[in-house]
Tab-separated table of C-alpha atoms and ligand atoms in Angstrom:
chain	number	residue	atom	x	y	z
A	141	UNK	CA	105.871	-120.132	118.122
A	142	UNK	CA	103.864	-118.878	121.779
A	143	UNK	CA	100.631	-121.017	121.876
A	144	UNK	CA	98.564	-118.226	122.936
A	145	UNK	CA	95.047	-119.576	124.638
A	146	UNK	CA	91.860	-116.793	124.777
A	147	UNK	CA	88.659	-118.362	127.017
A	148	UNK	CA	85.935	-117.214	125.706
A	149	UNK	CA	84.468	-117.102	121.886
A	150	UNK	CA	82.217	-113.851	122.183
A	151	UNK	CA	83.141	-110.526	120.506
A	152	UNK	CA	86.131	-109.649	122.686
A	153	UNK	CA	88.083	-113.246	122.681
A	154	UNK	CA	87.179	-113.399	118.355
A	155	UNK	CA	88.923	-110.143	117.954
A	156	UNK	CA	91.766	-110.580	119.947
A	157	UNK	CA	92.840	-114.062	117.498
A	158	UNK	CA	91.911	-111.631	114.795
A	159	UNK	CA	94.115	-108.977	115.486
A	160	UNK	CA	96.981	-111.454	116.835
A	161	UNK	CA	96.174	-113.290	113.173
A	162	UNK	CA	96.628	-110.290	111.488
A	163	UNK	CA	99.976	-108.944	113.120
A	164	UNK	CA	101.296	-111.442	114.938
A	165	UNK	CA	101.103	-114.623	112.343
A	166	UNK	CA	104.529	-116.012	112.262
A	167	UNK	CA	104.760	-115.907	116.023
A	168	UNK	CA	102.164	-117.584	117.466
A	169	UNK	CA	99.383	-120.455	117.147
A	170	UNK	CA	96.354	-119.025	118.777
A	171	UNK	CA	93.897	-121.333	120.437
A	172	UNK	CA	90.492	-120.505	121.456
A	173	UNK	CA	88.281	-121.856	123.838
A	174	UNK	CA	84.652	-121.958	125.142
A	175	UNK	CA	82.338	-123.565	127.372
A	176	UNK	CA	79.338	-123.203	125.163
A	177	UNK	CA	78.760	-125.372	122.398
A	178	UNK	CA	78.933	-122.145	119.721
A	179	UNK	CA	80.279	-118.535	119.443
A	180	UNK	CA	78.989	-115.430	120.143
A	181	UNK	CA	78.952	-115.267	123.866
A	182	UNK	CA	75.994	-112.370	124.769
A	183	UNK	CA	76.118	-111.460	121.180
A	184	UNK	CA	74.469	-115.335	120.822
A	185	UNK	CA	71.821	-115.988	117.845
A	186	UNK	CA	69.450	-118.755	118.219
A	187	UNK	CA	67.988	-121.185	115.636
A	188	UNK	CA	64.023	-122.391	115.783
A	189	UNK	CA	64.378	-126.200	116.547
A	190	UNK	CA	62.168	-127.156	113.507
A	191	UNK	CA	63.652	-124.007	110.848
A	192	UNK	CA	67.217	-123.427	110.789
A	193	UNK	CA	66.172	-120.100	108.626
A	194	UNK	CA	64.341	-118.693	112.023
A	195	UNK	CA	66.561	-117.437	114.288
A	196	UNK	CA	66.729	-114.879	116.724
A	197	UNK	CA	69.058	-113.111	118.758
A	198	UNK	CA	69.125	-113.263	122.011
A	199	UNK	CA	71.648	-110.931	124.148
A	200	UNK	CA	72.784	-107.766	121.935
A	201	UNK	CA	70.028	-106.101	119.772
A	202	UNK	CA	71.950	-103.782	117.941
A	203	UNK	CA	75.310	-101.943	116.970
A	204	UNK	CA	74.899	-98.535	117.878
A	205	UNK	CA	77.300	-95.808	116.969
A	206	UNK	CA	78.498	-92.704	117.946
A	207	UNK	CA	80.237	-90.036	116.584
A	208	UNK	CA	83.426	-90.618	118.874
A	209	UNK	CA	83.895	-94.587	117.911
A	210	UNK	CA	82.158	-94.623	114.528
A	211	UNK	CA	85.437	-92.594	113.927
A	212	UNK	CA	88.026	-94.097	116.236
A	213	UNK	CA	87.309	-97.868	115.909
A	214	UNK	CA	86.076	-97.127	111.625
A	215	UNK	CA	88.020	-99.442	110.251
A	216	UNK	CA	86.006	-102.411	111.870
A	217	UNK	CA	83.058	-100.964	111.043
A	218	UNK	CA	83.949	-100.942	107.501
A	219	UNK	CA	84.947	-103.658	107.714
A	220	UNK	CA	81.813	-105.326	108.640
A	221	UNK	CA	79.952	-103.103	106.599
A	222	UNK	CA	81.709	-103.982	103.079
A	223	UNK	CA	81.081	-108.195	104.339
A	224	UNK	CA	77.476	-107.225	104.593
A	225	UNK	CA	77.637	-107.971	108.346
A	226	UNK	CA	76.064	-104.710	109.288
A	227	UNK	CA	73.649	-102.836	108.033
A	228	UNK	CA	72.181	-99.273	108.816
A	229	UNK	CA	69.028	-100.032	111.024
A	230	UNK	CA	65.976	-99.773	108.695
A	231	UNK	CA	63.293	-100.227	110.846
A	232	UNK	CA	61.377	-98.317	113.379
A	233	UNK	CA	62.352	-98.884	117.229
A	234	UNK	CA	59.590	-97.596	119.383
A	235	UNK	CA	60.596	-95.649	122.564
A	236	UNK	CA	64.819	-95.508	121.682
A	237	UNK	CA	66.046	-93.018	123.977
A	238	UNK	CA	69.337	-91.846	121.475
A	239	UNK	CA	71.905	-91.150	123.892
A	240	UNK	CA	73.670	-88.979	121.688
A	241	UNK	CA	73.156	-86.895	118.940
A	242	UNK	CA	74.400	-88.106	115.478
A	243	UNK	CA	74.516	-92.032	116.841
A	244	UNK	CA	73.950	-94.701	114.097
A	245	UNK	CA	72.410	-97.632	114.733
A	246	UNK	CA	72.820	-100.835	112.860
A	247	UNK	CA	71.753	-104.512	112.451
A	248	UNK	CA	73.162	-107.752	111.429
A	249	UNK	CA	71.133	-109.248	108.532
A	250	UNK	CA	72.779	-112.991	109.372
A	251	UNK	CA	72.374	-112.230	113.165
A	252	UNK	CA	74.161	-110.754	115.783
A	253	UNK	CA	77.093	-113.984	116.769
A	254	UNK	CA	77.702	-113.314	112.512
A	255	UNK	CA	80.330	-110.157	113.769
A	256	UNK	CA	81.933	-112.917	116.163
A	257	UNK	CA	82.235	-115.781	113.388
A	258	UNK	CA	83.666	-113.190	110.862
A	259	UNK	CA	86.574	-112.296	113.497
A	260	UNK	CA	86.990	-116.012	113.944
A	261	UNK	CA	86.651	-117.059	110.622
A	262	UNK	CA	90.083	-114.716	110.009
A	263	UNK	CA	91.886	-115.568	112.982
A	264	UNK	CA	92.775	-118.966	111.752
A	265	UNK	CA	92.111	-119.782	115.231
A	266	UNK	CA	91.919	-123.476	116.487
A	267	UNK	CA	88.378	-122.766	118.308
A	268	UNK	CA	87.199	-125.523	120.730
A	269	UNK	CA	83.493	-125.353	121.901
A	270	UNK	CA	82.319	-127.074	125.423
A	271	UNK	CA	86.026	-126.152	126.837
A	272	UNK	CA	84.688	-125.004	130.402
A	273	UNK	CA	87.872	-123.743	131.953
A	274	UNK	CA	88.114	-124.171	135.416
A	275	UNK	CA	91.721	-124.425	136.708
A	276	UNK	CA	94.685	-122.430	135.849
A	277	UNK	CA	98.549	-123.709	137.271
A	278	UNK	CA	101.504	-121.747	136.719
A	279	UNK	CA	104.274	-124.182	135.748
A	280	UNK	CA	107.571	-122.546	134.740
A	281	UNK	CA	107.193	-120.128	131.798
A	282	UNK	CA	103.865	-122.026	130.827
A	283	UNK	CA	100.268	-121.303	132.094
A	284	UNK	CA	98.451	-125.290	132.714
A	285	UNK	CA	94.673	-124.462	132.096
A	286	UNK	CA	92.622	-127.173	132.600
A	287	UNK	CA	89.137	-127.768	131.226
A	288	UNK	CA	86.205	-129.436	132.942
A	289	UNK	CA	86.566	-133.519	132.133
A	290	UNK	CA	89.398	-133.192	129.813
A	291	UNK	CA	93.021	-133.381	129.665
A	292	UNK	CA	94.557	-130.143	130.634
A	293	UNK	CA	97.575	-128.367	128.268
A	294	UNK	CA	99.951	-125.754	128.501
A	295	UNK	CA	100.023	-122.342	127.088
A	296	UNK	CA	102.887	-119.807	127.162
A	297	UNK	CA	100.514	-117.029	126.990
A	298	UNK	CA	96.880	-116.731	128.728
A	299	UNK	CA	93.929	-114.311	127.529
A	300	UNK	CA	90.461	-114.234	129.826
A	301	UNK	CA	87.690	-112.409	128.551
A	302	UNK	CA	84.653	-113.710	130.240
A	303	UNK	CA	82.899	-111.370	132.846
A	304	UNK	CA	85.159	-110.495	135.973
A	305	UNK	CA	82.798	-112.560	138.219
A	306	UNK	CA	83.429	-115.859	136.206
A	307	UNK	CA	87.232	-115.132	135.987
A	308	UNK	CA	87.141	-114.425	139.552
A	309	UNK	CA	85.484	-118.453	140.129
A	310	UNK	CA	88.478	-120.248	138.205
A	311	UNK	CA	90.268	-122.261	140.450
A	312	UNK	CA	93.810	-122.903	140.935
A	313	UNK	CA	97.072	-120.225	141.074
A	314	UNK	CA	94.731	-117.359	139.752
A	315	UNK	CA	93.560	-116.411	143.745
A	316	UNK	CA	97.445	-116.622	145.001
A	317	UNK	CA	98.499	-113.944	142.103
A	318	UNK	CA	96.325	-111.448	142.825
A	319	UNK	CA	97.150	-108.467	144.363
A	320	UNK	CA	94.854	-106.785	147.290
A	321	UNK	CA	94.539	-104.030	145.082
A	322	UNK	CA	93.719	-106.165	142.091
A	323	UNK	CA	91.657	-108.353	143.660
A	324	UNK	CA	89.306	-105.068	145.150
A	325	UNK	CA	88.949	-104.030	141.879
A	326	UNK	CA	88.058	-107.123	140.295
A	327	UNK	CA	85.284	-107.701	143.478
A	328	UNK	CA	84.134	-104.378	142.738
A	329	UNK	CA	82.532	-105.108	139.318
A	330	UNK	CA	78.923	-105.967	138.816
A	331	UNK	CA	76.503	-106.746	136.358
A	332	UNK	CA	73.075	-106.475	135.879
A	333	UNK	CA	70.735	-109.974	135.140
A	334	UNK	CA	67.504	-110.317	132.805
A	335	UNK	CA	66.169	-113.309	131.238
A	336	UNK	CA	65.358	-113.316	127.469
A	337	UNK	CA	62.577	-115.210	125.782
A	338	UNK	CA	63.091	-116.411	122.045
A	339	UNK	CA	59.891	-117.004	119.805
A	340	UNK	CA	59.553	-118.712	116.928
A	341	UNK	CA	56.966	-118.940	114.455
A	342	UNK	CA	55.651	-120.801	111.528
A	343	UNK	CA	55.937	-119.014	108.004
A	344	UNK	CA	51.997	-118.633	107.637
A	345	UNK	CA	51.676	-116.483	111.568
A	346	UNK	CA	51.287	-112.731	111.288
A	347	UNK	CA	52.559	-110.542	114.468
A	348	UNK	CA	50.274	-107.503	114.111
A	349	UNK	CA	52.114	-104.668	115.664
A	350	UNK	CA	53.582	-101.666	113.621
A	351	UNK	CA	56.508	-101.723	115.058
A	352	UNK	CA	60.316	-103.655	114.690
A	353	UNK	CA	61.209	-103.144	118.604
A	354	UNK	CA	59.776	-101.069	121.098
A	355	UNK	CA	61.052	-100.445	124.684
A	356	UNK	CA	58.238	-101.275	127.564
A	357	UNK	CA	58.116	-98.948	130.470
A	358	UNK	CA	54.628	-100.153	131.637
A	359	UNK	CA	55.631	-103.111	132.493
A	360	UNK	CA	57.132	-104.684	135.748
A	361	UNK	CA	58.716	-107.678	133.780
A	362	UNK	CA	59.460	-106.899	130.221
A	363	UNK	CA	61.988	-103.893	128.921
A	364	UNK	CA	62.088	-104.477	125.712
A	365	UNK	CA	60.608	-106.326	122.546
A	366	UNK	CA	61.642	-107.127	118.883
A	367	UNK	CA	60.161	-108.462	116.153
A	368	UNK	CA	63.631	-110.068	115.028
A	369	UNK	CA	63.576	-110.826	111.614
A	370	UNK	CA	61.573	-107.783	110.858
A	371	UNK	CA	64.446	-105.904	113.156
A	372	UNK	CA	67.327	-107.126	110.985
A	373	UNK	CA	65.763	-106.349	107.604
A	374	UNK	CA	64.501	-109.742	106.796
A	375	UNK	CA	61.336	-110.282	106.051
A	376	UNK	CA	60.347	-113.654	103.915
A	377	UNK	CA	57.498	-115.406	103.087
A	378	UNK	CA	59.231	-118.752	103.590
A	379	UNK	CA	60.548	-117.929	106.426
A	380	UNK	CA	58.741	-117.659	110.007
A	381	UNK	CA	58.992	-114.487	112.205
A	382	UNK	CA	60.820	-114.426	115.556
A	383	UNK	CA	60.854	-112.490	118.630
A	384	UNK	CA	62.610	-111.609	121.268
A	385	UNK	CA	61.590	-110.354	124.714
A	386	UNK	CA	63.981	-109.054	127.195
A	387	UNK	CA	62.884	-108.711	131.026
A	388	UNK	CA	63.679	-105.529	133.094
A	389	UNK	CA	66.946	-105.903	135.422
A	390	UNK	CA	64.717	-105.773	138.556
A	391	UNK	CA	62.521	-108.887	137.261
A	392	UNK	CA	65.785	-110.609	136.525
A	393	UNK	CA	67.411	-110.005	139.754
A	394	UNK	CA	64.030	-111.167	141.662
A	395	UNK	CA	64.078	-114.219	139.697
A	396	UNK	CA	67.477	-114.744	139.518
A	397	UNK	CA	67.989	-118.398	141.458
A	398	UNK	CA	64.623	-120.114	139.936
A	399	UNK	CA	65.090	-122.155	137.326
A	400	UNK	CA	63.932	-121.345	133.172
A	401	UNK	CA	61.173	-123.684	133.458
A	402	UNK	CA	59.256	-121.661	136.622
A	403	UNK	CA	60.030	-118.302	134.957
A	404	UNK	CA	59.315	-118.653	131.560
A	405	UNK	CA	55.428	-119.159	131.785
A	406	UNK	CA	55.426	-115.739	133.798
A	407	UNK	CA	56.990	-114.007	131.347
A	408	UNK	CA	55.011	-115.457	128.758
A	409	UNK	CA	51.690	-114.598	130.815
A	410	UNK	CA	52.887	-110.534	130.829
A	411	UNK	CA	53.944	-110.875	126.844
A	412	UNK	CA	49.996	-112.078	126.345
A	413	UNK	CA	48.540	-109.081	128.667
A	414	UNK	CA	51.206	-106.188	126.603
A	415	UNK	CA	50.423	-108.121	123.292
A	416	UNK	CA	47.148	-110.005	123.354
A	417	UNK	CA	46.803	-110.846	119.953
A	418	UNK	CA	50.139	-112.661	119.465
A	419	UNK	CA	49.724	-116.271	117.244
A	420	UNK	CA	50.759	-119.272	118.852
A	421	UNK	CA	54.491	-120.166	118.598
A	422	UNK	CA	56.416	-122.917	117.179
A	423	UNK	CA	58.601	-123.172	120.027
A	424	UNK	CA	60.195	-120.900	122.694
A	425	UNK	CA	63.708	-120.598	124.215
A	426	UNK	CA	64.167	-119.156	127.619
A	427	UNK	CA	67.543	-117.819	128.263
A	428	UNK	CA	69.073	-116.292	131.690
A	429	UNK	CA	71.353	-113.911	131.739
A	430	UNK	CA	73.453	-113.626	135.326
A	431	UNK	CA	75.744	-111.134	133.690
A	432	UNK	CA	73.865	-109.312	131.284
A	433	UNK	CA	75.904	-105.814	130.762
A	434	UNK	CA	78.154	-104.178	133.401
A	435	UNK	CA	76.866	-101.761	136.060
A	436	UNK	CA	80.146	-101.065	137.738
A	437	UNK	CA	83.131	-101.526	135.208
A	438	UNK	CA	86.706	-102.378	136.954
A	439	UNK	CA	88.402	-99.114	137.936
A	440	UNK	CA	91.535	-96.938	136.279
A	441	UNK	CA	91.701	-100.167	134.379
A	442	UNK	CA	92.136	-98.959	130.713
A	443	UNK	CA	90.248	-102.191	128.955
A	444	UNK	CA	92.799	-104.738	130.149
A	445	UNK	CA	94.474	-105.787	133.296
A	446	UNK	CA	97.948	-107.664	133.337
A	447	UNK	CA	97.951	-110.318	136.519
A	448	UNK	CA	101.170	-111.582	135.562
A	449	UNK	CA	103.151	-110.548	133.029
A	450	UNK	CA	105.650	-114.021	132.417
A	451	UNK	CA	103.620	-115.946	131.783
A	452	UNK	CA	101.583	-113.578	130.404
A	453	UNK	CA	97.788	-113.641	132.025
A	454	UNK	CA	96.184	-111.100	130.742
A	455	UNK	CA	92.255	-110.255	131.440
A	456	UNK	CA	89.691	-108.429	128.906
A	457	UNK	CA	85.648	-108.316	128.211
A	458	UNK	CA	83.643	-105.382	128.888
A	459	UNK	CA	84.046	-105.562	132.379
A	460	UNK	CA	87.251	-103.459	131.300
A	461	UNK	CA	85.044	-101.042	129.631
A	462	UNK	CA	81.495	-100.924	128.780
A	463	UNK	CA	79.102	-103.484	127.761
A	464	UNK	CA	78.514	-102.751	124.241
A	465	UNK	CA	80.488	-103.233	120.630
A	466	UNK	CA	82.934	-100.552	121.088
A	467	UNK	CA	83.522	-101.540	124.666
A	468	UNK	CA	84.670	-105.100	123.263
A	469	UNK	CA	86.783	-103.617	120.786
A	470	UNK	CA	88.577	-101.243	122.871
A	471	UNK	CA	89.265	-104.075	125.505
A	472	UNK	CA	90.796	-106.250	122.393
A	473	UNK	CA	92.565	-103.465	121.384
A	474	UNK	CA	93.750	-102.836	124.828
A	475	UNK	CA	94.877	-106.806	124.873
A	476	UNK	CA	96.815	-107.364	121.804
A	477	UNK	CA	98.756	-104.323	122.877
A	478	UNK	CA	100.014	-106.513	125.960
A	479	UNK	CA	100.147	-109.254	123.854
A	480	UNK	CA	102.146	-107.460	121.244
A	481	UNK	CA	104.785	-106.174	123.769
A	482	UNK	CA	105.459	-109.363	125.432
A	483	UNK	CA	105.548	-112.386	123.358
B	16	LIG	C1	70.447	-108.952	127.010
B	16	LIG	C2	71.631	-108.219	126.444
B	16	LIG	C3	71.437	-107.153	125.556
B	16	LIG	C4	72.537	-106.474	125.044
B	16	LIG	N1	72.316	-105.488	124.111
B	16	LIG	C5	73.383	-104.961	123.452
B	16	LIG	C6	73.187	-104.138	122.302
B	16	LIG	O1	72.054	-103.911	121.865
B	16	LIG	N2	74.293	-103.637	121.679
B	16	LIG	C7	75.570	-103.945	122.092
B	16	LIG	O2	76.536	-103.486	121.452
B	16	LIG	N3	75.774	-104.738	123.170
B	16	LIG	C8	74.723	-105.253	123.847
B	16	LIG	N4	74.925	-106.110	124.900
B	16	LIG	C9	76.288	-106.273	125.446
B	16	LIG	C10	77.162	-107.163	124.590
B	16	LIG	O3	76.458	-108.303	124.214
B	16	LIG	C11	78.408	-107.545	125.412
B	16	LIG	O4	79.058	-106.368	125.849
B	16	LIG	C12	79.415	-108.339	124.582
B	16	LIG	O5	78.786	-109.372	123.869
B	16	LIG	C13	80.480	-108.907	125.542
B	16	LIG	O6	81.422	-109.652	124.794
B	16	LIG	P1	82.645	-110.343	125.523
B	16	LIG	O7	83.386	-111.091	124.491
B	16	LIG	O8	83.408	-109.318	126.303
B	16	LIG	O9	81.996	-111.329	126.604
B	16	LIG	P2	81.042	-112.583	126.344
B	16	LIG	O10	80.214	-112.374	125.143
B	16	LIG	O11	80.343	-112.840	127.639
B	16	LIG	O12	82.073	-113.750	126.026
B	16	LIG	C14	82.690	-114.499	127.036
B	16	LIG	C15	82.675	-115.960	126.639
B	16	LIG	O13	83.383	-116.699	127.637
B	16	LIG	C16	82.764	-117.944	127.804
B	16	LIG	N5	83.139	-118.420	129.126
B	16	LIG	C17	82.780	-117.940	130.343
B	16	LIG	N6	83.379	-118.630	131.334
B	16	LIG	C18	84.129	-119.571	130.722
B	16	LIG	C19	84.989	-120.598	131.216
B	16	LIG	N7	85.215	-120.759	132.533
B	16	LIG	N8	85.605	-121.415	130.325
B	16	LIG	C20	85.411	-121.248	128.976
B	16	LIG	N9	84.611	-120.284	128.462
B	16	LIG	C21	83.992	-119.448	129.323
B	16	LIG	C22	81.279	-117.671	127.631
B	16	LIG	O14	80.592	-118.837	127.231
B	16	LIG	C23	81.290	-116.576	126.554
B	16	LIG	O15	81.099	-117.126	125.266
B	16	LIG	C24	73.852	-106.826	125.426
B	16	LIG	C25	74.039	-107.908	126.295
B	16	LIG	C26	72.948	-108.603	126.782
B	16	LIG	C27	73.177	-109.809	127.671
């Protein structure tokens, strides 16, 4: 049996134990690892601190389809659709911009890291959280990755998916390996940053706006806003409401080195001038996101990018492709094919 190890537990590492799960079963024992203490990655849900029930999601919003991949990648949206995963977007989304005609949009009832547990869930995956990789060692026909403060173990087969500037930060044999051309392309990727604000309410506080999201283009700090719950078709009396505020790239990038604590109030203070009626919250989660999506995907790079291929180190994530749920699938596609042909 290859032990096969994928960093990262967000949509594109989940789907890559999936598919090796699914076709690959007798041959290997997949491992998966990440630094966080949960799944999801940038498709991360939240819970309130004091109500488990009130969550909220904080990186990806919603699935959005169209025509091309709702047919090419339709059996994973089936998929997800028969498991009650997703679910046609109900609600009305206040200044969408539809990018092309015939595009479906959908939510996740259970929130948004529920597509990465169900690919996990079926991987049979060992899945360790707080794994913060941050050496790799060729030895022999075995990659040594080593994790921050523990024991490092050997892999015959290695699978990054985190954004090309974290992959580019491990230490170790990963620098020597590269290529010029390689490493050119990998420097040449960049993403854009935002913070994102998480509300959470008591059952009893009404958010009076019509709306389930609306895009903000007044605004110098805030892009976008959703009412969550309300968003992903849930709407309870014993359950409290949730939102989610998004800042606008450039207000990310300004802020980009201060810390949660300084930036939250500010983004809190536009939130009250855009929304002046808002209730109190329960509590409030401030989250920064360095690489939010990609601006500048890796070139000619069809969703993967072989460094090595015995031992196999293979590299995926939407920095292969684009930053959204068919860009993750197409990059795990584009990974278990490598996978496939070499172990
Ligand atoms: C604010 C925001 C809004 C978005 N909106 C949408 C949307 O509406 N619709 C949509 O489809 N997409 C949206 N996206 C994009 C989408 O979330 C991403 O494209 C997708 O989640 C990327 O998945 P991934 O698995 O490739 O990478 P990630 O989700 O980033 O997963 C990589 C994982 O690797 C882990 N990791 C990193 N470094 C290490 C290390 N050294 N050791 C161990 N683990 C490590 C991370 O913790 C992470 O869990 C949005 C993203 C953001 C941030």
């Amino acid at each position: 049996m290859a032990r096969v190890l994928i960093v990262g537990a967000g949509l594109t590492g989940s789907l890559c134990a999936c598919l090796l799960r699914r076709e690959m079963a007798n041959k290997v024992q997949i491992v998966v690892w990440d630094k966080s203490r949960g799944s999801g990655g940038r498709m991360s849900t939240s819970r309130s601190p004091s109500d488990p029930l009130c969550t909220v999601d904080l990186g990806a919003q919603y699935i959005s389809a169209t025509p091309y991949y709702a047919q090419k990648h339709h059996k994973f949206y089936e998929e997800l659709l028969a498991h009650g995963i997703l679910e046609p977007l109900a609600s009305l989304v206040e200044g969408e911009v539809m990018k092309d005609q015939g595009q479906k949009n959908y939510v996740t009832p259970s929130g948004v890291s529920s597509i990465v547990k169900h690919f996990l869930k079926h991987s049979g995956a060992e899945v360790l959280f707080d794994h913060h990789v941050t050496h790799i060692y060729r030895k022999g026909a075995c990659w040594e990755v080593c994790p921050k403060g523990r024991s490092p173990e050997q892999f015959n087969a290695l699978v990054l998916t985190m954004p090309v500037p974290q992959i580019l930060q491990l230490q170790g044999d990963l620098g020597s390996l590269l290529e010029d051309s390689q490493r050119q392309q990998l420097e040449a990727v960049s993403y854009s940053s935002r913070y994102a604000l998480g509300l959470f309410y008591k059952a009893e506080a009404h958010i009076p706006v019509p709306w389930a999201a609306k895009y903000i283009s007044n605004s110098p700090c805030i892009r976008f806003i959703a009412i969550d719950n309300k968003k992903r078709n849930l709407e309870s009396p014993e359950c409290g409401a949730s939102m989610v505020v998004h800042t606008s790239v450039p207000f990310g990038i300004k802020h980009l080195e201060e810390t949660k604590e300084e930036v939250e109030p500010i983004i809190l203070q536009e939130l009250n001038k855009l929304l002046p009626h808002l209730p109190q919250p329960d509590s409030i989660k401030c989250h920064k996101w360095r690489y939010s999506q990609v601006t500048s995907s890796v070139a000619d790079c069809p969703g993967q990018m072989t460094l090595l291929p015995q031992p196999l180190l293979v590299c995926g994530g939407d920095s292969f492709t684009h930053s959204n749920f068919d860009g993750c699938i197409e990059s795990a596609l584009m990974v278990f094919d490598v996978l496939k042909s070499s172990l």
